[in-house]
CSV table of C-alpha atoms in Angstrom, one decimal:
chain,number,residue,atom,x,y,z
P,1,UNK,CA,216.9,159.2,103.9
P,2,UNK,CA,220.2,161.0,102.5
P,3,UNK,CA,222.8,158.6,101.4
P,4,UNK,CA,226.4,158.7,102.4
P,5,UNK,CA,228.2,161.8,101.4
P,6,UNK,CA,231.9,162.5,101.0
P,7,UNK,CA,233.8,165.6,100.5
P,8,UNK,CA,235.5,166.9,98.8
P,9,UNK,CA,234.8,164.8,95.5
P,10,UNK,CA,238.1,165.7,94.0
P,11,UNK,CA,241.4,166.6,95.5
P,12,UNK,CA,245.0,167.2,94.1
P,13,UNK,CA,247.7,167.4,96.4
P,14,UNK,CA,251.6,167.4,96.1
P,15,UNK,CA,254.0,164.7,97.5
P,16,UNK,CA,254.7,165.3,101.0
P,17,UNK,CA,251.6,167.2,101.9
P,18,UNK,CA,248.8,165.9,104.1
P,19,UNK,CA,245.1,165.3,103.4
P,20,UNK,CA,241.8,165.0,105.3
P,21,UNK,CA,238.7,163.4,103.7
P,22,UNK,CA,235.3,163.5,105.3
P,23,UNK,CA,232.5,161.1,105.3
P,24,UNK,CA,229.0,161.7,106.7
P,25,UNK,CA,227.0,158.4,107.0
P,26,UNK,CA,223.5,157.6,106.5
P,27,UNK,CA,221.3,158.9,109.5
P,28,UNK,CA,221.3,156.3,112.1
P,29,UNK,CA,224.2,154.4,111.0
P,30,UNK,CA,227.0,154.2,113.5
P,31,UNK,CA,229.5,152.2,111.8
P,32,UNK,CA,231.8,153.8,109.1
P,33,UNK,CA,234.3,152.1,107.0
P,34,UNK,CA,237.0,153.4,104.7
P,35,UNK,CA,238.3,151.6,101.6
P,36,UNK,CA,241.0,152.5,98.8
P,37,UNK,CA,240.4,151.6,95.3
P,38,UNK,CA,243.2,151.6,92.8
P,39,UNK,CA,243.4,149.9,89.5
P,40,UNK,CA,246.3,147.9,90.5
P,41,UNK,CA,245.3,146.7,93.9
P,42,UNK,CA,241.4,147.1,93.5
P,43,UNK,CA,239.4,147.7,96.7
P,44,UNK,CA,241.3,147.5,99.9
P,45,UNK,CA,239.8,148.0,103.4
P,46,UNK,CA,241.5,150.7,105.5
P,47,UNK,CA,239.8,151.0,108.8
P,48,UNK,CA,236.4,150.9,110.4
P,49,UNK,CA,234.8,153.1,113.2
P,50,UNK,CA,232.0,152.3,115.3
P,51,UNK,CA,230.9,154.5,118.1
P,52,UNK,CA,234.0,156.6,118.0
P,53,UNK,CA,236.1,153.6,118.2
P,54,UNK,CA,238.4,152.0,115.7
P,55,UNK,CA,237.2,148.4,115.6
P,56,UNK,CA,239.2,147.2,112.7
P,57,UNK,CA,242.2,148.2,110.7
P,58,UNK,CA,243.8,147.1,107.3
P,59,UNK,CA,247.2,146.7,106.3
P,60,UNK,CA,248.1,150.2,105.5
P,61,UNK,CA,251.0,152.2,107.2
P,62,UNK,CA,250.7,154.5,110.0
P,63,UNK,CA,250.6,157.5,107.6
P,64,UNK,CA,246.8,156.5,107.2
P,65,UNK,CA,244.7,157.5,110.1
P,66,UNK,CA,241.1,158.3,110.9
P,67,UNK,CA,238.6,159.2,113.5
P,68,UNK,CA,234.9,159.3,114.1
P,69,UNK,CA,232.9,162.0,116.0
P,70,UNK,CA,230.1,161.7,118.3
P,71,UNK,CA,227.5,162.2,115.5
P,72,UNK,CA,229.2,159.4,113.4
P,73,UNK,CA,230.8,161.5,110.8
P,74,UNK,CA,234.1,160.3,110.1
P,75,UNK,CA,237.4,161.8,108.7
P,76,UNK,CA,240.5,160.1,107.2
P,77,UNK,CA,243.9,161.6,107.2
P,78,UNK,CA,246.9,160.6,105.0
P,79,UNK,CA,250.1,162.3,106.0
P,80,UNK,CA,253.3,162.5,103.9
P,81,UNK,CA,251.6,161.9,100.6
P,82,UNK,CA,253.2,159.5,98.3
P,83,UNK,CA,252.4,159.2,94.3
P,84,UNK,CA,251.1,155.8,95.3
P,85,UNK,CA,248.2,157.3,97.6
P,86,UNK,CA,246.6,158.5,94.3
P,87,UNK,CA,243.2,156.4,94.4
P,88,UNK,CA,239.5,156.6,94.9
P,89,UNK,CA,238.7,156.8,98.6
P,90,UNK,CA,235.5,155.3,99.5
P,91,UNK,CA,233.4,155.6,102.7
P,92,UNK,CA,230.6,153.2,103.7
P,93,UNK,CA,228.3,153.3,106.7
P,94,UNK,CA,226.1,150.5,108.2
P,95,UNK,CA,223.8,150.2,110.8
P,96,UNK,CA,224.4,146.5,111.7
P,97,UNK,CA,227.7,146.1,110.3
P,98,UNK,CA,226.8,143.6,107.8
P,99,UNK,CA,225.3,145.7,105.0
P,100,UNK,CA,227.4,148.6,104.0
P,101,UNK,CA,226.4,151.5,102.0
P,102,UNK,CA,229.0,153.4,99.9
P,103,UNK,CA,229.3,157.1,99.2
P,104,UNK,CA,230.4,158.5,95.8
P,105,UNK,CA,234.0,158.7,97.0
P,106,UNK,CA,236.9,161.2,96.9
P,107,UNK,CA,239.2,160.9,93.9
P,108,UNK,CA,242.8,162.0,95.3
P,109,UNK,CA,245.5,162.7,92.9
P,110,UNK,CA,249.1,163.2,94.2
P,111,UNK,CA,251.4,164.8,91.8
V,1,UNK,CA,242.0,134.6,105.5
V,2,UNK,CA,238.9,135.6,103.6
V,3,UNK,CA,239.2,136.0,99.9
V,4,UNK,CA,237.0,136.3,96.9
V,5,UNK,CA,238.0,135.2,93.2
V,6,UNK,CA,235.7,136.4,90.3
V,7,UNK,CA,235.6,135.9,86.7
V,8,UNK,CA,238.3,138.0,84.8
V,9,UNK,CA,236.9,140.4,82.4
V,10,UNK,CA,236.1,142.5,80.4
V,11,UNK,CA,232.8,140.9,79.3
V,12,UNK,CA,231.0,142.3,76.2
V,13,UNK,CA,227.5,141.3,75.3
V,14,UNK,CA,224.7,142.4,73.0
V,15,UNK,CA,221.5,143.8,74.4
V,16,UNK,CA,219.1,141.0,75.5
V,17,UNK,CA,221.9,138.3,75.9
V,18,UNK,CA,222.4,136.2,79.1
V,19,UNK,CA,224.9,137.4,81.7
V,20,UNK,CA,226.7,135.4,84.2
V,21,UNK,CA,229.9,136.4,86.4
V,22,UNK,CA,231.4,133.6,88.4
V,23,UNK,CA,232.3,134.3,91.8
V,24,UNK,CA,233.9,131.9,94.4
V,25,UNK,CA,234.9,132.5,98.0
V,26,UNK,CA,237.2,131.4,100.8
V,27,UNK,CA,236.1,132.0,104.3
V,28,UNK,CA,236.9,130.8,107.8
V,29,UNK,CA,233.5,131.6,109.3
V,30,UNK,CA,229.9,131.7,108.0
V,31,UNK,CA,230.1,134.8,105.5
V,32,UNK,CA,227.4,137.0,104.1
V,33,UNK,CA,227.9,137.4,100.3
V,34,UNK,CA,227.2,140.6,98.2
V,35,UNK,CA,227.3,141.8,94.8
V,36,UNK,CA,228.3,145.4,94.3
V,37,UNK,CA,227.8,147.5,91.0
V,38,UNK,CA,229.9,150.6,90.2
V,39,UNK,CA,228.9,152.9,87.4
V,40,UNK,CA,231.7,155.1,85.8
V,41,UNK,CA,232.6,157.9,88.1
V,42,UNK,CA,230.5,156.7,90.8
V,43,UNK,CA,230.7,154.9,94.2
V,44,UNK,CA,229.7,151.2,94.8
V,45,UNK,CA,226.0,150.4,94.8
V,46,UNK,CA,224.7,147.2,96.8
V,47,UNK,CA,222.8,145.2,94.1
V,48,UNK,CA,222.1,142.2,96.1
V,49,UNK,CA,223.0,140.1,99.0
V,50,UNK,CA,222.5,136.7,100.7
V,51,UNK,CA,223.4,136.0,104.3
V,52,UNK,CA,223.2,132.1,104.6
V,53,UNK,CA,223.4,129.0,102.5
V,54,UNK,CA,220.8,128.5,99.7
V,55,UNK,CA,219.6,132.1,100.1
V,56,UNK,CA,218.8,133.9,96.7
V,57,UNK,CA,219.5,137.4,96.2
V,58,UNK,CA,217.7,139.3,93.6
V,59,UNK,CA,217.3,143.0,92.4
V,60,UNK,CA,216.7,144.6,89.2
V,61,UNK,CA,216.6,141.3,87.2
V,62,UNK,CA,219.8,140.2,88.6
V,63,UNK,CA,220.0,136.9,90.8
V,64,UNK,CA,222.7,135.0,92.7
V,65,UNK,CA,222.4,132.1,95.0
V,66,UNK,CA,224.6,131.3,98.0
V,67,UNK,CA,225.9,127.7,97.3
V,68,UNK,CA,228.0,126.6,100.5
V,69,UNK,CA,228.9,123.2,98.8
V,70,UNK,CA,230.6,124.8,96.0
V,71,UNK,CA,231.5,128.2,97.8
V,72,UNK,CA,230.2,130.2,95.1
V,73,UNK,CA,227.9,133.1,94.5
V,74,UNK,CA,227.5,133.5,90.7
V,75,UNK,CA,225.6,136.5,89.5
V,76,UNK,CA,223.1,136.0,86.5
V,77,UNK,CA,220.8,138.2,84.6
V,78,UNK,CA,218.5,136.8,81.9
V,79,UNK,CA,218.4,139.8,79.4
V,80,UNK,CA,221.0,142.7,79.8
V,81,UNK,CA,220.5,146.2,78.8
V,82,UNK,CA,222.9,149.0,77.7
V,83,UNK,CA,222.3,150.5,81.2
V,84,UNK,CA,223.8,147.4,82.8
V,85,UNK,CA,227.2,148.5,81.6
V,86,UNK,CA,229.3,148.7,84.8
V,87,UNK,CA,231.9,147.1,86.8
V,88,UNK,CA,230.5,144.2,89.1
V,89,UNK,CA,232.2,143.3,92.5
V,90,UNK,CA,231.6,140.2,94.3
V,91,UNK,CA,232.2,140.5,98.1
V,92,UNK,CA,231.9,138.7,101.5
V,93,UNK,CA,231.8,139.9,105.0
V,94,UNK,CA,231.9,137.7,108.2
V,95,UNK,CA,231.2,138.6,111.8
V,96,UNK,CA,234.5,137.1,112.8
V,97,UNK,CA,236.2,139.8,111.0
V,98,UNK,CA,233.8,142.7,112.4
V,99,UNK,CA,232.2,142.7,108.8
V,100,UNK,CA,235.1,143.9,106.9
V,101,UNK,CA,234.4,143.5,103.4
V,102,UNK,CA,236.6,141.6,101.1
V,103,UNK,CA,236.1,142.2,97.5
V,104,UNK,CA,237.0,140.4,94.2
V,105,UNK,CA,238.8,142.2,91.6
V,106,UNK,CA,235.9,143.4,89.8
V,107,UNK,CA,234.4,142.3,86.2
V,108,UNK,CA,233.8,145.2,83.9
V,109,UNK,CA,230.7,144.5,81.6
V,110,UNK,CA,230.0,146.2,78.4
V,111,UNK,CA,226.5,145.8,76.8
V,112,UNK,CA,226.2,146.9,73.1
V,113,UNK,CA,222.9,147.8,71.6
């Protein structure tokens, strides 16, 4: 089975712009979660989608949003980018919710 | 809320040395416990897991035992290799929180030949 894929792998954006990241889960997995990884804050949970519904949300501002499509693919959007949004964004998929498999991440740099 | 505390790094070892990384947790429910590994420039890989007390997870020579009495899940490997150099994360998830993963800060391990 193919693993979790994320596109793009690298992205450079300017403050104030918006960005959309994409995640394709492992085939058959209906749960997709997003995490932000930074040197200062470590790994932080953003949100989780299951069958196109947001089931759980972390403590991030409303500029961070996401959605899931009927084929379980998910997108994450960040609007009005700030320098502090520079991070590695990781997507994880799960069949049961309990065991999550991560993609390689999207490295976002905001200048 | 749920939280994970793991040993501060970095840890530097010689090849064939014994590795242990301490991890303790706080959880309101009955969590599952995980160790993930991150190699440079990559995402996280699930290394091993344990879903209930006294379970032992093992993979690639690494082991960890779910100790409910000490709320711990320490990672061990008897003989490390240079290829084990990576960042190791202890994590927990709980059905009460819809399986949201809570991670420790990560421990950087460097193995020298």
